[in-house]
Coordinates of C-alpha atoms in Angstrom, one line a residue:
M1 CA -129.7 -69.7 -58.4
K2 CA -130.9 -68.0 -61.6
D3 CA -129.7 -69.3 -65.0
S4 CA -127.7 -66.1 -65.6
E5 CA -125.9 -66.6 -62.3
K6 CA -125.2 -70.2 -63.1
E7 CA -123.7 -69.1 -66.4
I8 CA -121.5 -66.5 -64.8
I9 CA -120.3 -68.8 -62.0
S10 CA -119.5 -71.6 -64.6
T11 CA -117.6 -69.1 -66.7
L12 CA -115.7 -67.7 -63.7
K13 CA -114.6 -71.2 -62.7
Y14 CA -113.5 -71.9 -66.2
V15 CA -111.5 -68.7 -66.7
S16 CA -109.9 -69.0 -63.2
H17 CA -108.6 -72.4 -64.0
M18 CA -107.1 -71.1 -67.3
K19 CA -105.6 -67.9 -65.9
P20 CA -104.2 -67.3 -62.4
E21 CA -105.2 -63.7 -62.6
F22 CA -107.5 -61.7 -64.8
M23 CA -110.0 -58.8 -64.9
L24 CA -113.6 -59.4 -64.1
S25 CA -114.6 -57.5 -67.3
E26 CA -113.1 -60.4 -69.3
I27 CA -116.1 -62.5 -68.3
Q28 CA -118.3 -60.3 -70.5
N29 CA -116.8 -61.9 -73.5
Y30 CA -117.9 -65.4 -72.4
I31 CA -121.5 -64.8 -71.3
T32 CA -124.7 -64.4 -73.3
S33 CA -126.3 -61.9 -70.9
D34 CA -125.7 -58.2 -71.4
M35 CA -124.4 -57.2 -68.0
S36 CA -122.1 -54.5 -66.6
V37 CA -119.0 -55.3 -64.6
E38 CA -120.8 -54.1 -61.4
Q39 CA -123.8 -56.4 -62.2
I40 CA -121.5 -59.4 -62.7
Y41 CA -119.7 -58.6 -59.4
D42 CA -123.0 -58.4 -57.6
A43 CA -123.9 -61.8 -59.0
V44 CA -120.7 -63.6 -58.1
K45 CA -119.9 -61.9 -54.7
P46 CA -121.9 -64.4 -52.6
F47 CA -120.0 -67.3 -54.2
L48 CA -116.4 -66.0 -54.1
Y49 CA -115.5 -67.5 -50.8
E50 CA -116.6 -71.0 -51.7
L51 CA -114.8 -70.7 -55.1
D52 CA -111.6 -69.7 -53.3
I53 CA -111.4 -66.5 -55.4
D54 CA -110.6 -62.9 -54.4
A55 CA -112.0 -59.9 -56.3
C56 CA -110.0 -56.8 -55.7
P57 CA -111.3 -53.4 -56.9
D58 CA -109.2 -52.0 -59.7
G59 CA -110.6 -48.7 -61.0
A60 CA -114.1 -49.5 -62.4
D61 CA -113.1 -53.2 -62.7
F62 CA -112.1 -56.0 -60.3
R63 CA -108.9 -58.0 -60.4
I64 CA -109.6 -61.7 -60.0
R65 CA -107.1 -64.1 -58.4
L66 CA -107.1 -67.3 -56.5
S67 CA -107.3 -66.9 -52.7
T68 CA -104.3 -67.9 -50.6
P69 CA -105.0 -70.9 -48.4
A70 CA -106.5 -70.2 -44.9
T71 CA -103.9 -70.0 -42.1
V72 CA -104.0 -69.1 -38.4
M73 CA -105.0 -65.5 -38.0
Q74 CA -102.1 -63.5 -36.5
L75 CA -102.9 -59.9 -35.9
T76 CA -100.4 -57.3 -36.8
E77 CA -99.2 -54.6 -34.3
E78 CA -101.4 -52.1 -36.1
E79 CA -104.4 -54.3 -36.0
V80 CA -103.9 -54.9 -32.3
K81 CA -103.5 -51.2 -31.7
K82 CA -106.7 -50.4 -33.5
T83 CA -108.7 -53.1 -31.8
E84 CA -107.5 -52.3 -28.3
L85 CA -108.2 -48.6 -28.9
F86 CA -111.7 -49.5 -29.8
L87 CA -112.3 -51.8 -26.9
R88 CA -110.9 -49.3 -24.4
S89 CA -113.6 -46.7 -25.3
A90 CA -116.1 -49.0 -27.0
V91 CA -119.1 -47.4 -28.7
V92 CA -121.2 -48.3 -31.7
S93 CA -119.6 -46.4 -34.6
A94 CA -121.3 -43.2 -35.8
K95 CA -121.9 -44.8 -39.2
L96 CA -123.7 -47.8 -37.7
Q97 CA -125.7 -45.6 -35.4
T98 CA -126.9 -43.7 -38.4
V99 CA -127.8 -46.9 -40.3
I100 CA -129.9 -48.0 -37.3
E101 CA -131.5 -44.5 -36.9
Q102 CA -132.4 -44.5 -40.6
Y103 CA -133.9 -48.0 -40.3
I104 CA -136.1 -46.7 -37.4
S105 CA -137.3 -43.8 -39.5
K106 CA -138.0 -46.1 -42.5
K107 CA -139.8 -48.6 -40.2
T108 CA -142.0 -46.0 -38.4
A109 CA -142.4 -43.5 -41.2
K110 CA -141.4 -40.8 -38.6
A111 CA -138.1 -39.3 -37.6
W112 CA -136.2 -41.7 -35.4
D113 CA -136.2 -39.2 -32.5
D114 CA -139.8 -38.3 -32.8
P115 CA -141.3 -38.2 -29.3
V116 CA -144.0 -40.7 -30.2
V117 CA -141.4 -43.2 -31.6
L118 CA -139.1 -42.8 -28.6
E119 CA -142.0 -43.4 -26.2
R120 CA -143.0 -46.6 -28.0
I121 CA -139.4 -47.8 -28.0
R122 CA -139.4 -47.1 -24.2
K123 CA -142.4 -49.3 -23.7
A124 CA -140.8 -52.0 -25.8
V125 CA -137.7 -51.9 -23.7
V126 CA -139.6 -52.0 -20.4
G127 CA -141.8 -54.8 -21.7
Q128 CA -138.8 -56.9 -22.7
K129 CA -137.0 -56.4 -19.4
N130 CA -140.2 -57.4 -17.5
V131 CA -140.6 -60.6 -19.5
Y132 CA -136.9 -61.5 -19.2
W133 CA -137.1 -61.9 -15.5
K134 CA -140.1 -64.1 -15.5
E135 CA -139.8 -67.8 -15.1
G136 CA -141.3 -70.9 -16.7
S137 CA -143.9 -70.7 -19.5
S138 CA -144.7 -67.0 -18.7
R139 CA -141.1 -66.1 -20.0
K140 CA -141.9 -65.8 -23.7
I141 CA -139.4 -63.5 -25.4
S142 CA -140.6 -62.7 -28.9
Y143 CA -139.5 -60.5 -31.8
E144 CA -142.7 -60.8 -33.8
K145 CA -143.5 -57.1 -33.6
G146 CA -141.5 -54.3 -35.1
Y147 CA -141.1 -52.2 -31.9
N148 CA -139.7 -55.3 -30.1
V149 CA -136.9 -55.3 -32.6
L150 CA -136.4 -51.5 -32.2
G151 CA -136.4 -51.9 -28.4
Y152 CA -133.7 -54.6 -28.8
L153 CA -131.6 -52.4 -31.1
A154 CA -131.8 -49.5 -28.7
Y155 CA -131.1 -51.4 -25.4
Q156 CA -129.5 -54.8 -25.8
F157 CA -127.8 -54.5 -29.2
P158 CA -124.9 -52.0 -28.2
V159 CA -123.7 -54.2 -25.4
Y160 CA -123.9 -57.5 -27.4
F161 CA -122.3 -55.8 -30.3
V162 CA -119.2 -54.9 -28.3
Q163 CA -119.0 -58.0 -26.2
F164 CA -118.8 -60.2 -29.3
Q165 CA -115.9 -58.1 -30.6
H166 CA -114.1 -58.8 -27.2
M167 CA -114.6 -62.5 -27.9
L168 CA -113.3 -62.2 -31.5
Y169 CA -110.2 -60.4 -30.3
E170 CA -109.5 -63.0 -27.6
M171 CA -110.0 -65.9 -30.0
A172 CA -107.7 -64.2 -32.5
Q173 CA -105.1 -63.6 -29.8
A174 CA -105.4 -67.3 -28.8
G175 CA -104.8 -68.5 -32.4
I176 CA -108.2 -70.2 -33.0
L177 CA -109.4 -67.9 -35.8
K178 CA -108.2 -68.2 -39.4
T179 CA -107.4 -65.7 -42.2
R180 CA -110.5 -67.0 -44.0
M181 CA -113.5 -67.9 -41.8
K182 CA -116.8 -69.6 -42.5
I183 CA -119.1 -68.5 -39.7
L184 CA -122.6 -69.6 -38.7
D185 CA -124.7 -67.3 -36.4
V186 CA -127.6 -69.3 -34.9
G187 CA -130.5 -67.0 -33.9
T188 CA -128.9 -63.9 -35.4
G189 CA -131.8 -61.5 -34.6
P190 CA -131.4 -58.3 -36.5
G191 CA -127.8 -59.3 -37.2
T192 CA -125.9 -58.4 -34.0
V193 CA -123.1 -60.9 -34.5
P194 CA -122.6 -60.2 -38.3
L195 CA -122.5 -56.5 -37.5
A196 CA -119.9 -57.1 -34.8
I197 CA -117.9 -59.2 -37.2
A198 CA -118.2 -56.5 -39.9
D199 CA -116.9 -53.8 -37.4
F200 CA -114.0 -56.1 -36.3
Y201 CA -113.0 -56.9 -39.8
K202 CA -112.9 -53.2 -40.8
R203 CA -109.8 -53.0 -38.7
L204 CA -108.1 -56.0 -40.4
E205 CA -106.3 -56.3 -43.7
G206 CA -106.6 -59.2 -46.1
R207 CA -108.9 -61.3 -43.8
K208 CA -112.2 -62.7 -45.1
A209 CA -115.4 -64.0 -43.4
D210 CA -118.2 -65.9 -45.0
I211 CA -121.3 -65.5 -42.8
Y212 CA -124.4 -67.7 -42.7
C213 CA -127.3 -67.0 -40.3
V214 CA -130.4 -68.7 -38.9
E215 CA -133.4 -66.6 -37.7
L216 CA -137.0 -67.4 -37.1
Y217 CA -138.8 -64.0 -37.0
D218 CA -139.7 -62.0 -40.1
E219 CA -139.2 -58.7 -38.3
N220 CA -135.6 -59.6 -37.4
I221 CA -134.9 -60.8 -40.9
E222 CA -136.3 -57.5 -42.3
A223 CA -134.0 -55.6 -39.9
F224 CA -131.0 -57.8 -40.8
N225 CA -131.5 -57.1 -44.5
S226 CA -131.8 -53.3 -43.8
L227 CA -128.8 -53.1 -41.5
V228 CA -126.1 -55.6 -42.2
P229 CA -125.5 -55.3 -46.0
H230 CA -125.2 -51.5 -45.6
Y231 CA -122.5 -51.9 -43.0
A232 CA -120.5 -54.9 -44.0
P233 CA -117.2 -54.3 -45.8
D234 CA -116.2 -56.3 -49.0
S235 CA -114.1 -58.6 -46.8
V236 CA -117.3 -60.0 -45.3
T237 CA -119.6 -62.1 -47.5
L238 CA -123.2 -62.3 -46.4
H239 CA -125.9 -64.9 -47.2
E240 CA -129.6 -64.5 -46.9
P241 CA -130.7 -65.6 -43.4
I242 CA -132.1 -69.2 -43.2
R243 CA -135.6 -68.8 -41.8
S244 CA -136.0 -71.5 -39.2
D245 CA -136.8 -72.3 -35.6
V246 CA -133.4 -73.0 -33.9
C247 CA -135.0 -76.2 -32.4
K248 CA -136.1 -77.5 -35.8
I249 CA -133.3 -76.6 -38.2
K250 CA -131.9 -79.5 -40.2
P251 CA -128.1 -79.8 -40.4
E252 CA -128.3 -80.5 -44.1
S253 CA -129.7 -77.0 -44.7
L254 CA -126.4 -75.5 -43.4
P255 CA -123.0 -75.3 -45.0
E256 CA -120.2 -77.8 -44.2
N257 CA -116.9 -77.2 -42.5
I258 CA -118.0 -74.2 -40.4
D259 CA -115.0 -72.6 -38.7
L260 CA -117.0 -70.8 -36.0
M261 CA -120.6 -71.5 -34.9
V262 CA -122.1 -68.9 -32.6
F263 CA -125.1 -69.1 -30.2
S264 CA -125.2 -65.5 -28.8
N265 CA -127.8 -64.8 -26.2
V266 CA -130.2 -67.2 -27.9
L267 CA -130.4 -70.5 -26.0
N268 CA -131.6 -68.9 -22.8
E269 CA -134.6 -67.5 -24.7
I270 CA -135.9 -71.0 -25.7
K271 CA -138.5 -71.9 -23.1
D272 CA -139.7 -75.3 -21.8
I273 CA -136.7 -77.4 -22.9
T274 CA -134.1 -79.1 -20.7
I275 CA -130.3 -78.8 -20.6
E276 CA -130.1 -82.1 -22.4
Q277 CA -132.4 -80.9 -25.2
K278 CA -130.3 -77.7 -25.6
A279 CA -127.2 -79.9 -25.8
G280 CA -129.0 -82.0 -28.4
I281 CA -129.6 -78.8 -30.5
V282 CA -125.9 -77.9 -30.3
M283 CA -124.7 -81.4 -31.0
K284 CA -127.0 -81.8 -34.0
L285 CA -125.6 -78.6 -35.6
A286 CA -122.0 -79.5 -34.6
Q287 CA -122.2 -82.1 -37.4
R288 CA -121.4 -79.2 -39.8
L289 CA -118.5 -78.0 -37.7
A290 CA -115.0 -78.2 -39.2
S291 CA -112.7 -80.7 -37.4
D292 CA -110.7 -77.7 -36.1
G293 CA -113.7 -75.4 -35.7
S294 CA -115.1 -73.8 -32.5
I295 CA -118.6 -73.4 -31.1
L296 CA -119.1 -70.3 -29.0
V297 CA -122.0 -70.0 -26.6
I298 CA -122.6 -66.6 -24.9
E299 CA -125.3 -65.8 -22.3
P300 CA -126.1 -62.9 -19.9
A301 CA -124.1 -62.9 -16.7
D302 CA -126.9 -63.1 -14.2
R303 CA -126.8 -66.1 -11.9
A304 CA -129.6 -68.2 -13.4
N305 CA -128.3 -67.9 -17.0
S306 CA -124.7 -68.4 -16.0
V307 CA -125.4 -71.5 -14.0
E308 CA -127.5 -73.0 -16.9
L309 CA -124.6 -72.2 -19.3
R310 CA -122.1 -74.1 -17.2
R311 CA -124.5 -77.1 -17.0
L312 CA -124.8 -77.0 -20.8
S313 CA -121.0 -77.0 -21.2
V314 CA -120.8 -80.1 -19.0
A315 CA -123.6 -81.8 -20.9
L316 CA -121.8 -81.1 -24.2
K317 CA -118.5 -82.4 -22.7
E318 CA -120.4 -85.6 -21.8
A319 CA -121.8 -85.8 -25.3
G320 CA -118.3 -85.8 -26.8
L321 CA -117.1 -82.2 -27.3
G322 CA -114.1 -80.8 -25.5
I323 CA -114.3 -77.6 -23.5
Y324 CA -111.7 -75.1 -24.8
A325 CA -112.4 -72.2 -22.4
P326 CA -112.9 -70.7 -19.9
C327 CA -113.0 -73.8 -17.7
S328 CA -109.8 -75.7 -17.3
F329 CA -109.4 -79.0 -15.6
I330 CA -106.0 -78.6 -14.1
W331 CA -106.3 -81.7 -11.9
G332 CA -107.4 -83.8 -14.8
S333 CA -110.8 -84.5 -13.4
G334 CA -114.3 -83.2 -14.2
C335 CA -116.0 -80.4 -12.3
S336 CA -118.6 -81.4 -9.8
L337 CA -119.9 -78.0 -8.7
E338 CA -123.6 -77.9 -9.3
E339 CA -124.2 -74.1 -8.9
C340 CA -121.2 -72.7 -10.8
W341 CA -121.7 -69.0 -11.6
S342 CA -118.8 -67.2 -13.3
F343 CA -118.7 -64.4 -15.8
E344 CA -116.3 -62.1 -17.8
Q345 CA -116.5 -58.4 -17.1
K346 CA -115.1 -55.6 -19.3
Q347 CA -115.0 -51.9 -19.3
D348 CA -118.5 -50.3 -19.8
I349 CA -119.4 -49.2 -23.2
N350 CA -120.4 -45.6 -24.2
P351 CA -124.1 -45.1 -24.7
T352 CA -125.4 -44.5 -28.2
L353 CA -127.2 -41.3 -29.2
L354 CA -130.5 -43.3 -29.3
M355 CA -129.9 -44.6 -25.8
R356 CA -129.3 -41.1 -24.5
K357 CA -132.4 -39.8 -26.3
L358 CA -134.5 -42.5 -24.6
A359 CA -133.0 -41.5 -21.3
E360 CA -134.4 -38.0 -21.6
C361 CA -137.4 -38.8 -19.4
D362 CA -138.4 -39.1 -15.7
E363 CA -136.7 -42.5 -15.2
P364 CA -133.5 -42.4 -17.4
Y365 CA -131.8 -45.3 -15.7
R366 CA -134.3 -47.7 -17.3
Y367 CA -132.9 -47.0 -20.8
I368 CA -129.2 -46.8 -20.2
N369 CA -127.5 -50.2 -20.7
T370 CA -123.7 -50.0 -20.7
D371 CA -122.5 -52.8 -18.4
L372 CA -120.3 -55.3 -20.2
K373 CA -120.7 -58.6 -18.3
Y374 CA -121.3 -62.0 -19.9
S375 CA -120.9 -65.7 -19.4
Y376 CA -119.5 -67.9 -22.2
F377 CA -117.9 -71.1 -23.2
I378 CA -116.1 -72.5 -26.3
V379 CA -116.2 -76.1 -27.2
R380 CA -114.4 -78.0 -30.0
K381 CA -114.1 -81.4 -31.5
D382 CA -110.3 -81.7 -31.5
G383 CA -109.7 -81.6 -27.8
L384 CA -107.7 -78.4 -27.9
T385 CA -107.8 -76.3 -24.7
K386 CA -106.8 -72.7 -24.1
E387 CA -105.0 -73.6 -20.9
C388 CA -102.8 -76.7 -21.1
Y389 CA -101.5 -76.6 -17.5
R390 CA -101.9 -79.6 -15.3
V391 CA -100.9 -79.8 -11.7
P392 CA -97.5 -81.6 -11.5
P393 CA -97.2 -84.8 -9.6
K394 CA -96.4 -84.3 -5.9
A395 CA -97.0 -80.5 -6.2
R396 CA -97.8 -79.0 -2.8
F397 CA -101.2 -77.5 -3.6
A398 CA -104.5 -78.2 -1.8
R399 CA -107.5 -79.3 -3.9
F400 CA -110.6 -77.2 -3.5
S401 CA -112.5 -80.4 -2.9
K402 CA -110.6 -80.7 0.4
M403 CA -111.2 -77.2 1.7
G404 CA -113.2 -78.6 4.7
T405 CA -110.0 -80.2 6.0
H406 CA -108.0 -76.9 5.8
K407 CA -110.5 -74.5 7.5
D408 CA -108.7 -71.8 9.4
K409 CA -105.3 -72.9 8.0
R410 CA -102.9 -71.4 5.6
I411 CA -102.4 -73.3 2.4
N412 CA -101.2 -73.0 -1.2
V413 CA -103.6 -73.5 -4.1
V414 CA -103.6 -73.4 -7.9
C415 CA -106.8 -72.2 -9.6
S416 CA -108.5 -70.4 -12.5
L417 CA -109.6 -66.8 -12.1
M418 CA -113.3 -67.0 -13.0
S419 CA -114.6 -63.5 -12.5
G420 CA -113.7 -59.8 -12.4
D421 CA -113.6 -58.0 -9.1
L422 CA -116.8 -58.5 -7.3
G423 CA -115.8 -56.6 -4.2
D424 CA -116.1 -53.0 -3.0
E425 CA -113.9 -50.2 -1.9
K426 CA -112.5 -52.2 1.1
Y427 CA -112.2 -55.7 -0.4
S428 CA -111.5 -57.2 -3.8
L429 CA -113.4 -60.4 -4.3
Y430 CA -112.7 -63.0 -7.1
K431 CA -114.4 -66.3 -8.0
V432 CA -111.7 -69.0 -8.3
C433 CA -112.0 -72.6 -9.4
D434 CA -109.6 -75.6 -9.7
G435 CA -112.1 -78.0 -11.3
T436 CA -112.6 -80.1 -8.1
S437 CA -114.9 -77.7 -6.2
R438 CA -117.9 -78.9 -4.3
K439 CA -118.7 -75.5 -2.9
A440 CA -118.0 -72.1 -4.3
V441 CA -114.5 -70.6 -3.5
Y442 CA -113.6 -66.9 -3.5
A443 CA -110.3 -65.1 -3.2
V444 CA -110.8 -62.2 -0.7
F445 CA -108.2 -59.4 -1.0
P446 CA -108.4 -56.5 1.5
W447 CA -107.1 -53.4 -0.2
H448 CA -104.6 -52.8 2.7
N449 CA -103.0 -56.1 2.1
V450 CA -102.0 -55.4 -1.5
T451 CA -98.3 -55.8 -2.2
E452 CA -96.1 -56.2 -5.3
D453 CA -95.9 -60.0 -4.6
N454 CA -99.7 -60.6 -4.5
S455 CA -101.2 -57.9 -6.8
L456 CA -101.0 -60.0 -10.0
I457 CA -104.5 -61.3 -9.2
K458 CA -105.8 -57.8 -9.9
R459 CA -104.3 -57.8 -13.4
A460 CA -104.9 -61.4 -14.4
K461 CA -107.3 -62.3 -17.2
Y462 CA -110.5 -64.2 -16.9
G463 CA -109.7 -68.0 -17.1
E464 CA -106.0 -67.5 -16.3
I465 CA -104.3 -70.1 -14.1
L466 CA -102.8 -68.7 -10.9
E467 CA -100.8 -70.1 -8.0
L468 CA -101.8 -68.6 -4.6
Y469 CA -99.4 -69.1 -1.8
N470 CA -100.0 -68.7 2.0
V471 CA -103.7 -67.9 1.9
L472 CA -106.0 -68.4 4.9
V473 CA -109.1 -70.6 4.5
N474 CA -112.3 -69.3 6.0
Y475 CA -115.7 -70.9 5.7
N476 CA -118.6 -68.5 5.0
K477 CA -121.6 -70.2 6.6
E478 CA -124.2 -67.7 5.3
K479 CA -123.1 -68.3 1.7
D480 CA -122.0 -71.9 2.1
A481 CA -118.7 -71.0 0.4
Y482 CA -115.0 -70.9 1.2
N483 CA -113.0 -67.7 1.2
L484 CA -109.2 -67.7 0.6
L485 CA -107.9 -64.6 2.4
L486 CA -104.8 -63.0 0.8
S487 CA -102.6 -61.2 3.4
K488 CA -99.4 -59.2 3.0
G489 CA -97.5 -62.4 3.3
S490 CA -99.4 -64.1 0.4
T491 CA -97.9 -64.3 -3.1
V492 CA -99.6 -64.8 -6.5
S493 CA -97.9 -66.0 -9.6
R494 CA -98.9 -67.5 -13.0
A495 CA -99.1 -71.2 -13.0
G496 CA -96.0 -72.9 -14.3
E497 CA -94.0 -69.7 -14.3
D498 CA -90.3 -70.0 -13.6
K499 CA -89.8 -68.1 -10.4
N500 CA -86.2 -67.4 -11.4
D501 CA -87.2 -65.5 -14.6

């Protein structure tokens, strides 16, 4: 911190303790530096969150007052309406698309849609996709070159940008976000998560976020500094990314009492380390988590990454963190399924103009990425869980661990919905789990069997606990999995729901 900044901060602290509310211009009377109000604001803005001070624009000045204490974020009806409208037809905003296009032009010294630039971005996209599907030491995903970052912005970024806003909305609805949030994004890349937070917060009133980031690659940090500050609203405070390898970062270099720690599509890219070592990275950084904070880990929805993600969540549970979501342990026991693959699925996003420009070629399908599927988990220190339901004593539900004894019989089960519809035009297919599974279990729902009494499964949310009555158990030898067949006589209800309501 420069001496002039130290003087301003010290003065701001002094005046704020003397007066509950004042104009920022009053600071000019106390400092030796000859600075305008705007210059003073630029100097203090990164420190306002930590000082518990709000600066509200008031003409050419800023009205300074003490911040109200952080409370649980409760979205207003208008905020819910705005957010759901965005998520139903999600697209990267025109303003942000323009910011990205301008960065591409600045970076390449050509128009962003110049044929040469587009062709080089296409090559970067194809190269990244080819590396992604490799295994072992040959799978080296790097962002050391500028066009690798541009390829990411063109192809992966729009989907990750929207999916993180889905997560923010669901966490807000669940009551685990606060009106003032200190957030750490580990492996921020070009700033995908901060940009998603900025977009989300533009729909909110009076909420504040203080964002810290960790990033290794200079090219990503350059992109971050060119994109995020130009898009973030005043309600979002940004700090210069901490340049560090995720594996080597020291907890003491991070802020304390972090409310939300994010690992978004980053841990899967670290090669040649075990699940236990990944858990060690998360546990090390969890030292800086607030007692009521959350750690969110998101990965792609393909089988390999999803299975690894579940194993990581179990390793973190064994290390002392509690799983908040999406897994729930309704029988009160730990999960024993080795190959657990589950994912959330949302409505496709709309392609950006850049994506559509890239698709103007002989193989357009290579450059359109709109599928919104992802695997995630949230862990916490305080033992809070999203679903508190536990199977009542003497309840007449069969455990999934006992499926072998119920083959070809009709049973009742209680379970979590752990996927979207995986079926086709004839059958709906859902991954379900009760925390005791030794083999994968699916709910199979022929379209001609849909009734008012069993159709809830089609509307239920990912991770929701459901009771399935009168379902037929079939063993699928080819998949080594069990299917629960819903017939017209089957019923589906929310767990614990009063049937008389």
